[in-house]
Each structure stands twice: as structure tokens, then as C-alpha cells.
Amino acid sequence: MERRLLALIVAFAVLSAGCLERESKEVTLIIFHAGSLSVPFQEVEKEFSEYAERNLQIKVSFQDEASGSVMAVRKVTDLGKKADVIGVADYTLIPQLLIPNYTDFYVLFATNEIVIAFTDKSKYAEEIKDNPERWYEILAREDVRFGFSDPNQDPCGYRALMVIKLADLHYGMGIFKELIEENTNIYSNGTQIYAPKEIIANPNKVVIRPKETDLLGLVESGSIDYIFIYKSVARQHNLSYITLPSEINLGDFSKEEFYAQVSITLGSTGKTIEAKPIVYGVTVLRDAPNREVAIEFLKYLLSENGKRIFEKNYQDFLDPPIAFGNVPEELEPLVSTEK
């Protein structure tokens, strides 16, 4: 009798283990995100994978596609690609381009500012360190090459242009004309900037790449001297940089009215974007292939775990994050909800 009972217990244990093994899921989350989110997102993903396997009995892997944020959104809206999560460097792209057809909520979660980064190989590196207020004079010199990302694909690119136009207002000088209009086909009318769909630039002076992180290798190798980039990315990659006045760096919420004087119209979308403080946004798409797991990922990102990882990577995190729209109830304890 005891042997039969023992055999039944063993058989039940084996069967139960088999059932659990069959019930454990394997999921690949597809994430389209801004290039400047690459480093912190990779760390969040690694931790979430361990958390999900331990607590949710789900094996999660990730298919990441880093690009300019405009391009990340257009992969869905124009190319019809499927994704679970979209993280952008400019939250306004979500209500402008994804709501209501592709998602019905979004969360603001992190901030940044624009800096000018360089290395010891950059021409006049010591001079700009000693006299950062003369940055525009140094960039204008004939033998200096500088770069920014494509404004039609990447918010860092159109923000670089906004920074330079704001510099016109702050310094009372024609900096935008000298640096941009004389070297590209990007132009302005007053404080309104126009970026043609096909941008042409003088390669001996201005280098433009699809996303801001594409410029890192060029400045590190000395191929170009200076780049407009996010402060967090400059610090993550150990670049030297100068900070810009708060009136122009798009990092100061108290300067929102001053920033709003400048706007840019993009040839790629036809949309006009007003300059404002830099805030990142994230959403889960309505037809996400793995929506439930994607929301669990967002919960992890918006928790103290995500905040810790972002701040370790030199990027400020909103406390609390701010959510808009039809916010999933699982996220409500982590966010401040706005209508």
C-alpha cells in the first residue's frame, strides 16, 4: 500500500512538473525606441527578463530596433510593422502620430538636455573648455566640422536646430544663418524653421546622420569635431561636453515660454513641432503581439527599478511619471494620470 502511494505521489509530481513546464511561456517583445534610450533600455530589459522568469514564469527576450524617434513611429504608421512598445525622445510624437489609430495612452517618464560634445581630438577643444560661451564662434570657423542627427527622423536633430535658433534670440545674433542656412538647405522665417524632406549639407562643414548615436563614432575618431547630442548620451560614452544656457538647452521647465517662440516644420511628416522642454514618452500599441507582457515590462520600467537604472545612466526620471489617455489599470499605481 505504501509503495503504491509513493508511486502515485512520484507520478503526480512528474506530471505536475510537466504541466508547469508546458505552461511556461516564451515571448519576444518587439521594442522600437530612440537611439538615446539604447543604454538604459538594455539594462531594464536584462533585469526584466530575470524578473519575469522568476516571478511570472515567462521567458522574455527582446527584439530592439533603435532609430530616430520619428522613424520609430513611422515604422508603424507608414511601414505597417508590428511592435509591442514604442519609446520616443519626444513624447508629443505619440499624440500627434499614434493616437487614436495605434494606441490610446502614453506615459511621460524621463527628461534630458542638449549639449555640445567633443573629444581631445576636436579642433579648439581646450579653447571651448575655457570659453564655452563662445561655442558658436568656434563652430563657425572654417576648419571646424560639426554634426547633428536628421531632423526628419530624430528629435535630437530638430532639437539641435531649435537650440541654434533659440541662440539667435538669447544672444541677439544671426547664429542660425551662419551655422545652418549657409551650410544646408534648412532655412528659417523668423523663428519658424523648415527642414526639407531631402536635406542637403556641405559635408566639409556639417555632417548629418539618421540618429544622434550614429555620430558618436565620428566624433570619437576625430572625423568631426563637435556634435549636438543629449547630455545623458555624452556622459554614457565618456565624451567631453559643454552645457548651454538654460534659455536654449531645452532642459529647463521654467523656460517653457521662451522655448515656445521657436518651432520647426518637418518635410518628412508635414507636422509643425513647437520647441519645449525635453520629455520622453512610451506606450504599448493597441495591437501589440504580446500586449500583456508588454504592459508588465512598462510596469517594471516605470517603477523604482527603471528610475534607478535611468539615473545610473545620467538621465533624470520623472517622479512620478505622467500618463495620458486610457491608462491600463496595472500602471495606475505608478503614474499620475492626466485627462
PDB file of C-alpha atoms in Angstrom, residues 27-33 41 62-67 71-77 79-88 98 102-103 105 282-295 297:
ATOM      1  CA  VAL A  27       7.825  35.648 -25.509  1.00  0.00           C
ATOM      2  CA  THR A  28       9.829  38.042 -27.664  1.00  0.00           C
ATOM      3  CA  LEU A  29       8.939  41.674 -27.070  1.00  0.00           C
ATOM      4  CA  ILE A  30       9.494  43.965 -30.067  1.00  0.00           C
ATOM      5  CA  ILE A  31      10.582  47.436 -28.997  1.00  0.00           C
ATOM      6  CA  PHE A  32      11.111  50.422 -31.297  1.00  0.00           C
ATOM      7  CA  HIS A  33      12.953  53.135 -29.407  1.00  0.00           C
ATOM      8  CA  PHE A  41      16.631  50.186 -22.100  1.00  0.00           C
ATOM      9  CA  PHE A  62      13.798  41.320 -26.817  1.00  0.00           C
ATOM     10  CA  GLN A  63      13.956  42.426 -30.416  1.00  0.00           C
ATOM     11  CA  ASP A  64      15.189  46.003 -30.179  1.00  0.00           C
ATOM     12  CA  GLU A  65      15.207  48.474 -33.046  1.00  0.00           C
ATOM     13  CA  ALA A  66      16.926  51.748 -32.227  1.00  0.00           C
ATOM     14  CA  SER A  67      16.326  54.670 -34.559  1.00  0.00           C
ATOM     15  CA  MET A  71      11.374  56.916 -37.748  1.00  0.00           C
ATOM     16  CA  ALA A  72      10.394  54.606 -34.858  1.00  0.00           C
ATOM     17  CA  VAL A  73       6.825  55.875 -35.115  1.00  0.00           C
ATOM     18  CA  ARG A  74       6.764  55.812 -38.926  1.00  0.00           C
ATOM     19  CA  LYS A  75       7.770  52.125 -38.917  1.00  0.00           C
ATOM     20  CA  VAL A  76       4.297  51.520 -37.514  1.00  0.00           C
ATOM     21  CA  THR A  77       2.249  54.223 -39.240  1.00  0.00           C
ATOM     22  CA  LEU A  79       5.520  50.754 -42.992  1.00  0.00           C
ATOM     23  CA  GLY A  80       2.913  48.710 -41.097  1.00  0.00           C
ATOM     24  CA  LYS A  81       5.469  46.973 -38.883  1.00  0.00           C
ATOM     25  CA  LYS A  82       4.349  45.285 -35.669  1.00  0.00           C
ATOM     26  CA  ALA A  83       5.763  46.257 -32.287  1.00  0.00           C
ATOM     27  CA  ASP A  84       4.845  45.894 -28.638  1.00  0.00           C
ATOM     28  CA  VAL A  85       6.425  49.017 -27.134  1.00  0.00           C
ATOM     29  CA  ILE A  86       7.466  52.348 -28.594  1.00  0.00           C
ATOM     30  CA  GLY A  87       9.749  54.664 -26.607  1.00  0.00           C
ATOM     31  CA  VAL A  88      10.434  58.123 -28.047  1.00  0.00           C
ATOM     32  CA  LEU A  98      -0.110  57.327 -32.936  1.00  0.00           C
ATOM     33  CA  TYR A 102      -2.437  52.846 -32.940  1.00  0.00           C
ATOM     34  CA  THR A 103      -2.651  53.442 -29.191  1.00  0.00           C
ATOM     35  CA  PHE A 105      -2.469  56.092 -23.906  1.00  0.00           C
ATOM     36  CA  VAL A 282       6.440  55.480 -24.008  1.00  0.00           C
ATOM     37  CA  THR A 283       3.382  53.457 -24.976  1.00  0.00           C
ATOM     38  CA  VAL A 284       2.172  49.931 -25.665  1.00  0.00           C
ATOM     39  CA  LEU A 285       0.487  49.633 -29.038  1.00  0.00           C
ATOM     40  CA  ARG A 286      -3.152  48.594 -29.246  1.00  0.00           C
ATOM     41  CA  ASP A 287      -2.381  45.580 -31.476  1.00  0.00           C
ATOM     42  CA  ALA A 288       0.848  44.647 -29.703  1.00  0.00           C
ATOM     43  CA  PRO A 289       1.634  40.947 -30.378  1.00  0.00           C
ATOM     44  CA  ASN A 290       2.333  40.426 -26.665  1.00  0.00           C
ATOM     45  CA  ARG A 291       0.319  43.193 -25.042  1.00  0.00           C
ATOM     46  CA  GLU A 292       0.007  41.697 -21.536  1.00  0.00           C
ATOM     47  CA  VAL A 293       3.736  41.075 -21.219  1.00  0.00           C
ATOM     48  CA  ALA A 294       4.466  44.500 -22.751  1.00  0.00           C
ATOM     49  CA  ILE A 295       2.393  46.143 -20.015  1.00  0.00           C
ATOM     50  CA  PHE A 297       7.533  45.473 -18.998  1.00  0.00           C
TER      51      PHE A 297
END
